[in-house]
Amino acid sequence: MKEQNQIIQWIKAHKKQLILAGIGIAAVIALVLGIKNKDMLKALWASLKGAVEPTAERISDAVTTTVTEIPTETPALLLSNDPCVPQEVRRHIRNLHEGWHASPEKLAAAREMGIILQEGQTWVDNYMKGVCAA
């Protein structure tokens, strides 16, 4: 029992050194494994990089941002809370309610844009909202 208490006291006294030694050993092991598997890691990195870059390009092509200057002569119209003021909604991906699925037409339209929809997503085309009947 006395010997066990001495070991515990020694561990408590040298806690920082033991932590640094553990981190150092883990780093050396990671370095050795990285060097031994360098070719495989390079191939993995290249495949991940290739998978991410085209996706970013497809998204930037599909989703565009339009900056509109506010005309100074019609501030009342633009600041109105009137729900009949028309606004264009750009094409985008929409998350569906649980259990809902995109139609084959929307899946095909997204595929034409270079976008692969996930389960529970659909493609929404441009549309106008806030258009009220006269």
Coordinates of N, CA, C and O in Angstrom, one line a residue:
M1 N 0.8 -1.2 0.0 CA 0.0 0.0 0.0 C 0.9 1.3 0.0 O 0.6 2.2 -0.7
K2 N 1.9 1.2 0.8 CA 2.8 2.3 0.9 C 3.5 2.6 -0.4 O 3.7 3.7 -0.9
E3 N 3.9 1.5 -1.1 CA 4.5 1.6 -2.4 C 3.6 2.2 -3.5 O 4.0 3.1 -4.3
Q4 N 2.3 1.9 -3.4 CA 1.3 2.4 -4.3 C 1.1 3.9 -4.1 O 1.0 4.7 -5.0
N5 N 1.1 4.4 -2.8 CA 1.0 5.8 -2.5 C 2.2 6.6 -3.0 O 2.1 7.7 -3.5
Q6 N 3.4 6.0 -2.9 CA 4.6 6.6 -3.4 C 4.5 6.8 -4.9 O 4.9 7.8 -5.5
I7 N 4.0 5.8 -5.7 CA 3.9 5.9 -7.1 C 2.9 7.0 -7.5 O 3.2 7.8 -8.4
I8 N 1.8 7.1 -6.8 CA 0.8 8.1 -7.0 C 1.4 9.5 -6.8 O 1.2 10.4 -7.5
Q9 N 2.1 9.6 -5.7 CA 2.7 10.9 -5.4 C 3.8 11.3 -6.4 O 3.9 12.5 -6.8
W10 N 4.5 10.3 -6.9 CA 5.5 10.6 -7.9 C 4.8 11.1 -9.2 O 5.2 12.0 -9.9
I11 N 3.7 10.4 -9.6 CA 3.0 10.8 -10.8 C 2.4 12.2 -10.6 O 2.5 13.0 -11.6
K12 N 1.9 12.5 -9.5 CA 1.3 13.9 -9.2 C 2.5 14.9 -9.3 O 2.3 16.0 -9.8
A13 N 3.6 14.6 -8.8 CA 4.7 15.5 -8.8 C 5.3 15.8 -10.2 O 5.8 16.8 -10.5
H14 N 5.2 14.8 -11.1 CA 5.8 14.8 -12.4 C 4.7 14.9 -13.5 O 4.9 14.4 -14.6
K15 N 3.5 15.4 -13.2 CA 2.4 15.4 -14.1 C 2.7 16.1 -15.4 O 2.4 15.6 -16.5
K16 N 3.3 17.3 -15.3 CA 3.6 18.0 -16.6 C 4.5 17.3 -17.4 O 4.4 17.2 -18.7
Q17 N 5.6 16.7 -16.8 CA 6.6 16.0 -17.6 C 6.0 14.8 -18.3 O 6.3 14.4 -19.4
L18 N 5.1 14.1 -17.6 CA 4.4 12.9 -18.1 C 3.5 13.3 -19.3 O 3.5 12.6 -20.3
I19 N 2.8 14.4 -19.1 CA 1.9 14.8 -20.2 C 2.8 15.2 -21.5 O 2.4 14.8 -22.6
L20 N 3.9 15.9 -21.3 CA 4.7 16.3 -22.4 C 5.3 15.1 -23.0 O 5.4 15.0 -24.3
A21 N 5.7 14.1 -22.2 CA 6.3 12.9 -22.8 C 5.2 12.1 -23.6 O 5.5 11.6 -24.7
G22 N 4.0 12.1 -23.1 CA 2.9 11.4 -23.9 C 2.7 12.1 -25.2 O 2.5 11.4 -26.2
I23 N 2.6 13.4 -25.2 CA 2.4 14.2 -26.4 C 3.6 13.9 -27.4 O 3.4 13.8 -28.6
G24 N 4.8 13.9 -26.8 CA 5.9 13.7 -27.7 C 5.9 12.3 -28.3 O 6.2 12.2 -29.5
I25 N 5.6 11.3 -27.6 CA 5.5 10.0 -28.1 C 4.5 9.9 -29.2 O 4.7 9.3 -30.2
A26 N 3.3 10.5 -28.9 CA 2.2 10.4 -29.9 C 2.6 11.1 -31.2 O 2.3 10.7 -32.3
A27 N 3.3 12.3 -31.1 CA 3.8 13.0 -32.2 C 4.8 12.2 -33.0 O 4.8 12.2 -34.3
V28 N 5.7 11.5 -32.4 CA 6.7 10.7 -33.1 C 6.0 9.5 -33.8 O 6.3 9.2 -35.0
I29 N 5.0 8.9 -33.1 CA 4.3 7.8 -33.8 C 3.6 8.3 -35.0 O 3.6 7.7 -36.1
A30 N 2.9 9.5 -34.9 CA 2.2 10.1 -36.0 C 3.1 10.4 -37.1 O 2.8 10.2 -38.3
L31 N 4.3 10.9 -36.8 CA 5.3 11.3 -37.8 C 5.8 10.0 -38.6 O 5.8 10.0 -39.8
V32 N 6.1 9.0 -37.8 CA 6.5 7.7 -38.4 C 5.5 7.1 -39.3 O 5.7 6.7 -40.5
L33 N 4.2 7.1 -38.9 CA 3.1 6.6 -39.7 C 2.9 7.4 -40.9 O 2.6 6.9 -42.0
G34 N 3.0 8.7 -40.7 CA 2.8 9.6 -41.9 C 3.9 9.4 -42.9 O 3.6 9.5 -44.1
I35 N 5.1 9.2 -42.5 CA 6.2 9.0 -43.4 C 6.1 7.7 -44.2 O 6.3 7.6 -45.4
K36 N 5.7 6.6 -43.4 CA 5.5 5.3 -44.0 C 4.4 5.3 -45.0 O 4.4 4.5 -46.0
N37 N 3.3 6.1 -44.8 CA 2.1 6.1 -45.6 C 2.0 7.4 -46.4 O 0.9 7.8 -46.8
K38 N 3.1 8.0 -46.7 CA 3.2 9.3 -47.4 C 2.4 9.2 -48.8 O 1.6 10.1 -49.0
D39 N 2.6 8.2 -49.6 CA 2.0 8.1 -50.9 C 0.5 8.0 -50.7 O -0.3 8.6 -51.5
M40 N 0.1 7.2 -49.8 CA -1.4 7.0 -49.6 C -2.0 8.3 -49.1 O -3.1 8.6 -49.5
L41 N -1.3 9.0 -48.2 CA -1.9 10.3 -47.7 C -2.0 11.3 -48.8 O -2.9 12.1 -48.9
K42 N -0.9 11.3 -49.7 CA -1.0 12.3 -50.8 C -2.1 12.0 -51.7 O -2.8 12.9 -52.2
A43 N -2.4 10.7 -52.0 CA -3.5 10.3 -52.9 C -4.8 10.7 -52.2 O -5.7 11.2 -52.9
L44 N -4.9 10.4 -50.9 CA -6.2 10.8 -50.2 C -6.4 12.3 -50.3 O -7.5 12.8 -50.5
W45 N -5.3 13.1 -50.0 CA -5.5 14.5 -50.0 C -5.9 15.0 -51.4 O -6.7 15.9 -51.6
A46 N -5.3 14.5 -52.5 CA -5.6 14.9 -53.8 C -7.1 14.5 -54.2 O -7.8 15.3 -54.8
S47 N -7.5 13.4 -53.7 CA -8.9 13.0 -54.0 C -9.9 13.9 -53.3 O -10.9 14.3 -53.8
L48 N -9.6 14.2 -52.0 CA -10.4 15.2 -51.2 C -10.4 16.5 -51.9 O -11.5 17.2 -52.0
K49 N -9.3 17.0 -52.3 CA -9.1 18.3 -52.9 C -9.9 18.4 -54.2 O -10.7 19.3 -54.5
G50 N -9.8 17.3 -55.0 CA -10.6 17.2 -56.2 C -12.1 17.2 -56.0 O -12.9 17.7 -56.8
A51 N -12.5 16.5 -54.9 CA -13.9 16.4 -54.6 C -14.5 17.8 -54.1 O -15.7 18.1 -54.4
V52 N -13.7 18.6 -53.5 CA -14.2 19.8 -52.9 C -14.2 20.9 -53.9 O -15.2 21.7 -54.0
E53 N -13.2 21.1 -54.7 CA -13.1 22.2 -55.6 C -14.2 22.3 -56.6 O -14.8 23.3 -56.8
P54 N -14.5 21.2 -57.3 CA -15.6 21.3 -58.3 C -17.0 21.6 -57.6 O -17.8 22.3 -58.2
T55 N -17.2 21.2 -56.4 CA -18.4 21.5 -55.7 C -18.5 23.0 -55.4 O -19.5 23.6 -55.6
A56 N -17.4 23.6 -55.0 CA -17.4 25.0 -54.7 C -17.7 25.8 -56.0 O -18.4 26.8 -56.0
E57 N -17.1 25.3 -57.1 CA -17.4 26.0 -58.4 C -18.8 25.8 -58.8 O -19.5 26.8 -59.3
R58 N -19.4 24.6 -58.6 CA -20.8 24.4 -59.0 C -21.7 25.3 -58.2 O -22.7 25.9 -58.7
I59 N -21.4 25.4 -56.9 CA -22.3 26.2 -56.0 C -22.2 27.7 -56.4 O -23.2 28.4 -56.5
S60 N -21.0 28.2 -56.7 CA -20.8 29.6 -57.1 C -21.5 29.9 -58.4 O -22.0 30.9 -58.6
D61 N -21.5 28.9 -59.3 CA -22.2 29.1 -60.6 C -23.7 29.1 -60.4 O -24.5 29.8 -61.0
A62 N -24.2 28.2 -59.5 CA -25.7 28.1 -59.3 C -26.3 29.2 -58.5 O -27.4 29.6 -58.7
V63 N -25.6 29.6 -57.5 CA -26.1 30.6 -56.6 C -25.4 32.0 -56.9 O -24.2 32.1 -56.8
T64 N -26.2 32.9 -57.4 CA -25.6 34.2 -57.7 C -26.2 35.3 -56.8 O -27.3 35.2 -56.4
T65 N -25.4 36.3 -56.5 CA -25.9 37.4 -55.7 C -26.0 38.6 -56.6 O -25.2 39.0 -57.4
T66 N -27.2 39.3 -56.5 CA -27.4 40.5 -57.2 C -27.4 41.7 -56.3 O -28.2 41.7 -55.3
V67 N -26.6 42.7 -56.5 CA -26.6 43.9 -55.7 C -27.4 45.0 -56.5 O -27.1 45.3 -57.6
T68 N -28.5 45.5 -55.9 CA -29.3 46.4 -56.5 C -29.2 47.8 -55.8 O -29.2 47.9 -54.6
E69 N -29.0 48.8 -56.6 CA -28.9 50.2 -56.1 C -30.3 50.6 -55.7 O -31.2 50.4 -56.4
I70 N -30.4 51.3 -54.6 CA -31.7 51.8 -54.2 C -31.9 53.2 -54.8 O -31.2 54.1 -54.6
P71 N -33.0 53.3 -55.6 CA -33.2 54.6 -56.2 C -33.7 55.6 -55.1 O -34.5 55.2 -54.3
T72 N -33.2 56.8 -55.2 CA -33.6 57.8 -54.2 C -35.0 58.4 -54.4 O -35.5 59.0 -53.5
E73 N -35.5 58.3 -55.6 CA -36.8 58.9 -55.9 C -38.0 58.1 -55.4 O -39.1 58.6 -55.4
T74 N -37.8 56.8 -55.0 CA -39.0 56.0 -54.5 C -38.7 55.4 -53.2 O -38.9 54.2 -53.0
P75 N -38.3 56.1 -52.2 CA -38.0 55.5 -50.9 C -39.3 55.0 -50.2 O -39.2 54.0 -49.5
A76 N -40.4 55.6 -50.4 CA -41.6 55.1 -49.7 C -42.0 53.7 -50.2 O -42.4 52.9 -49.4
L77 N -41.8 53.4 -51.5 CA -42.1 52.1 -52.0 C -41.2 51.0 -51.5 O -41.6 50.0 -51.1
L78 N -39.9 51.3 -51.4 CA -38.9 50.4 -50.9 C -39.0 50.1 -49.4 O -38.7 49.0 -48.9
L79 N -39.4 51.1 -48.6 CA -39.4 51.0 -47.2 C -40.8 50.5 -46.7 O -41.0 50.3 -45.5
S80 N -41.7 50.2 -47.6 CA -43.0 49.8 -47.3 C -43.1 48.4 -46.8 O -42.3 47.5 -47.2
N81 N -44.0 48.1 -45.9 CA -44.2 46.8 -45.4 C -45.3 46.1 -46.2 O -45.8 45.0 -45.8
D82 N -45.7 46.7 -47.3 CA -46.7 46.1 -48.2 C -46.3 44.8 -48.7 O -45.3 44.7 -49.4
P83 N -47.1 43.7 -48.5 CA -46.7 42.4 -49.0 C -46.9 42.3 -50.5 O -46.5 41.3 -51.1
C84 N -47.4 43.3 -51.2 CA -47.6 43.3 -52.6 C -46.4 43.8 -53.4 O -46.4 44.0 -54.6
V85 N -45.3 44.2 -52.7 CA -44.1 44.7 -53.4 C -43.4 43.5 -53.9 O -42.9 42.7 -53.2
P86 N -43.2 43.4 -55.3 CA -42.6 42.2 -55.8 C -41.1 42.1 -55.6 O -40.4 43.1 -55.5
Q87 N -40.6 40.9 -55.3 CA -39.2 40.6 -55.1 C -38.9 39.4 -55.8 O -39.6 38.4 -55.7
E88 N -37.7 39.4 -56.4 CA -37.3 38.2 -57.1 C -36.5 37.3 -56.1 O -35.7 37.7 -55.4
V89 N -36.9 36.0 -56.1 CA -36.2 35.0 -55.3 C -35.3 34.2 -56.3 O -35.8 33.6 -57.3
R90 N -34.0 34.2 -56.1 CA -33.1 33.4 -57.0 C -33.2 31.9 -56.7 O -33.6 31.5 -55.7
R91 N -32.8 31.2 -57.7 CA -32.8 29.7 -57.6 C -31.9 29.3 -56.4 O -30.9 29.9 -56.1
H92 N -32.3 28.2 -55.8 CA -31.6 27.7 -54.6 C -32.0 26.3 -54.2 O -33.0 25.8 -54.8
I93 N -31.2 25.7 -53.3 CA -31.6 24.4 -52.7 C -32.5 24.6 -51.6 O -32.2 25.5 -50.7
R94 N -33.5 23.8 -51.4 CA -34.5 23.9 -50.3 C -34.5 22.6 -49.6 O -34.5 21.5 -50.2
N95 N -34.4 22.7 -48.2 CA -34.5 21.5 -47.4 C -36.0 21.2 -47.2 O -36.8 22.1 -46.8
L96 N -36.4 20.0 -47.4 CA -37.8 19.6 -47.4 C -38.1 19.1 -46.0 O -37.3 18.7 -45.2
H97 N -39.4 19.0 -45.7 CA -39.9 18.4 -44.5 C -39.5 16.9 -44.4 O -39.4 16.3 -45.5
E98 N -39.5 16.4 -43.2 CA -39.1 15.0 -43.1 C -40.1 14.1 -43.8 O -41.3 14.3 -43.7
G99 N -39.6 13.2 -44.6 CA -40.4 12.3 -45.3 C -40.8 12.7 -46.7 O -41.3 12.0 -47.5
W100 N -40.5 14.0 -47.1 CA -40.8 14.5 -48.4 C -39.6 14.3 -49.3 O -38.4 14.1 -48.8
H101 N -39.8 14.2 -50.6 CA -38.8 13.9 -51.6 C -38.9 14.8 -52.8 O -40.0 15.3 -53.1
A102 N -37.8 15.1 -53.4 CA -37.8 16.0 -54.6 C -38.4 15.2 -55.8 O -38.2 14.0 -55.9
S103 N -39.1 15.9 -56.7 CA -39.6 15.3 -57.8 C -38.5 15.0 -58.8 O -37.4 15.6 -58.8
P104 N -38.8 14.0 -59.7 CA -37.7 13.7 -60.7 C -37.4 14.9 -61.6 O -36.2 15.0 -62.0
E105 N -38.3 15.8 -61.8 CA -38.0 16.9 -62.7 C -37.0 17.9 -61.9 O -36.1 18.4 -62.6
K106 N -37.2 18.1 -60.6 CA -36.3 18.9 -59.9 C -35.0 18.3 -59.7 O -33.9 19.0 -59.7
L107 N -34.9 17.0 -59.6 CA -33.6 16.3 -59.5 C -32.9 16.5 -60.8 O -31.6 16.8 -60.8
A108 N -33.6 16.4 -61.9 CA -32.9 16.5 -63.2 C -32.5 18.0 -63.4 O -31.4 18.2 -64.0
A109 N -33.3 19.0 -63.0 CA -33.0 20.4 -63.2 C -31.7 20.7 -62.4 O -30.8 21.4 -62.8
A110 N -31.6 20.2 -61.2 CA -30.4 20.4 -60.3 C -29.2 19.8 -61.0 O -28.1 20.3 -61.0
R111 N -29.4 18.5 -61.5 CA -28.3 17.8 -62.1 C -27.7 18.6 -63.3 O -26.5 18.7 -63.5
E112 N -28.6 19.2 -64.1 CA -28.2 20.1 -65.2 C -27.4 21.2 -64.8 O -26.5 21.7 -65.5
M113 N -27.6 21.7 -63.5 CA -26.8 22.8 -63.0 C -25.5 22.3 -62.4 O -24.7 23.1 -61.9
G114 N -25.3 21.0 -62.4 CA -24.1 20.5 -61.8 C -24.2 20.3 -60.3 O -23.2 20.2 -59.6
I115 N -25.5 20.3 -59.7 CA -25.7 20.1 -58.3 C -26.3 18.8 -58.0 O -27.3 18.4 -58.7
I116 N -25.7 18.1 -57.0 CA -26.3 16.8 -56.6 C -27.0 17.1 -55.3 O -26.4 17.5 -54.3
L117 N -28.3 16.8 -55.4 CA -29.2 17.1 -54.2 C -29.0 15.9 -53.2 O -28.9 14.7 -53.6
Q118 N -29.0 16.2 -51.9 CA -29.0 15.2 -50.9 C -30.4 14.8 -50.6 O -31.4 15.4 -51.0
E119 N -30.5 13.7 -49.8 CA -31.9 13.2 -49.4 C -32.6 14.3 -48.6 O -32.0 15.0 -47.8
G120 N -33.8 14.6 -49.0 CA -34.6 15.6 -48.3 C -34.4 17.0 -48.8 O -34.7 18.0 -48.1
Q121 N -33.8 17.1 -50.0 CA -33.6 18.5 -50.6 C -34.2 18.5 -52.0 O -34.4 17.5 -52.6
T122 N -34.6 19.7 -52.4 CA -35.1 19.9 -53.7 C -34.5 21.2 -54.3 O -33.9 21.9 -53.6
W123 N -34.7 21.4 -55.6 CA -34.2 22.5 -56.3 C -35.4 23.5 -56.6 O -36.4 23.1 -57.0
V124 N -35.2 24.8 -56.3 CA -36.2 25.8 -56.5 C -35.7 26.7 -57.6 O -34.6 27.3 -57.5
D125 N -36.5 26.9 -58.6 CA -36.1 27.8 -59.7 C -36.4 29.3 -59.3 O -37.1 29.5 -58.3
N126 N -35.9 30.3 -60.1 CA -36.3 31.7 -59.8 C -37.8 31.9 -59.8 O -38.5 31.2 -60.6
Y127 N -38.2 32.7 -58.9 CA -39.6 33.1 -58.9 C -39.8 34.5 -58.3 O -38.9 35.0 -57.6
M128 N -41.0 35.1 -58.5 CA -41.3 36.4 -57.9 C -42.2 36.2 -56.8 O -43.2 35.4 -56.9
K129 N -42.0 36.9 -55.7 CA -42.9 36.8 -54.5 C -43.4 38.2 -54.2 O -42.7 39.2 -54.6
G130 N -44.5 38.3 -53.6 CA -45.1 39.6 -53.3 C -45.9 40.2 -54.4 O -46.2 41.4 -54.4
V131 N -46.3 39.4 -55.4 CA -47.1 39.9 -56.4 C -48.5 39.6 -56.0 O -48.9 38.5 -55.8
C132 N -49.3 40.7 -55.9 CA -50.7 40.6 -55.5 C -51.6 40.9 -56.7 O -51.3 41.6 -57.6
A133 N -52.7 40.2 -56.6 CA -53.7 40.4 -57.7 C -54.3 41.8 -57.6 O -54.6 42.3 -56.5
A134 N -54.6 42.4 -58.7 CA -55.1 43.8 -58.8 C -56.6 43.8 -58.5 O -57.3 42.9 -58.7

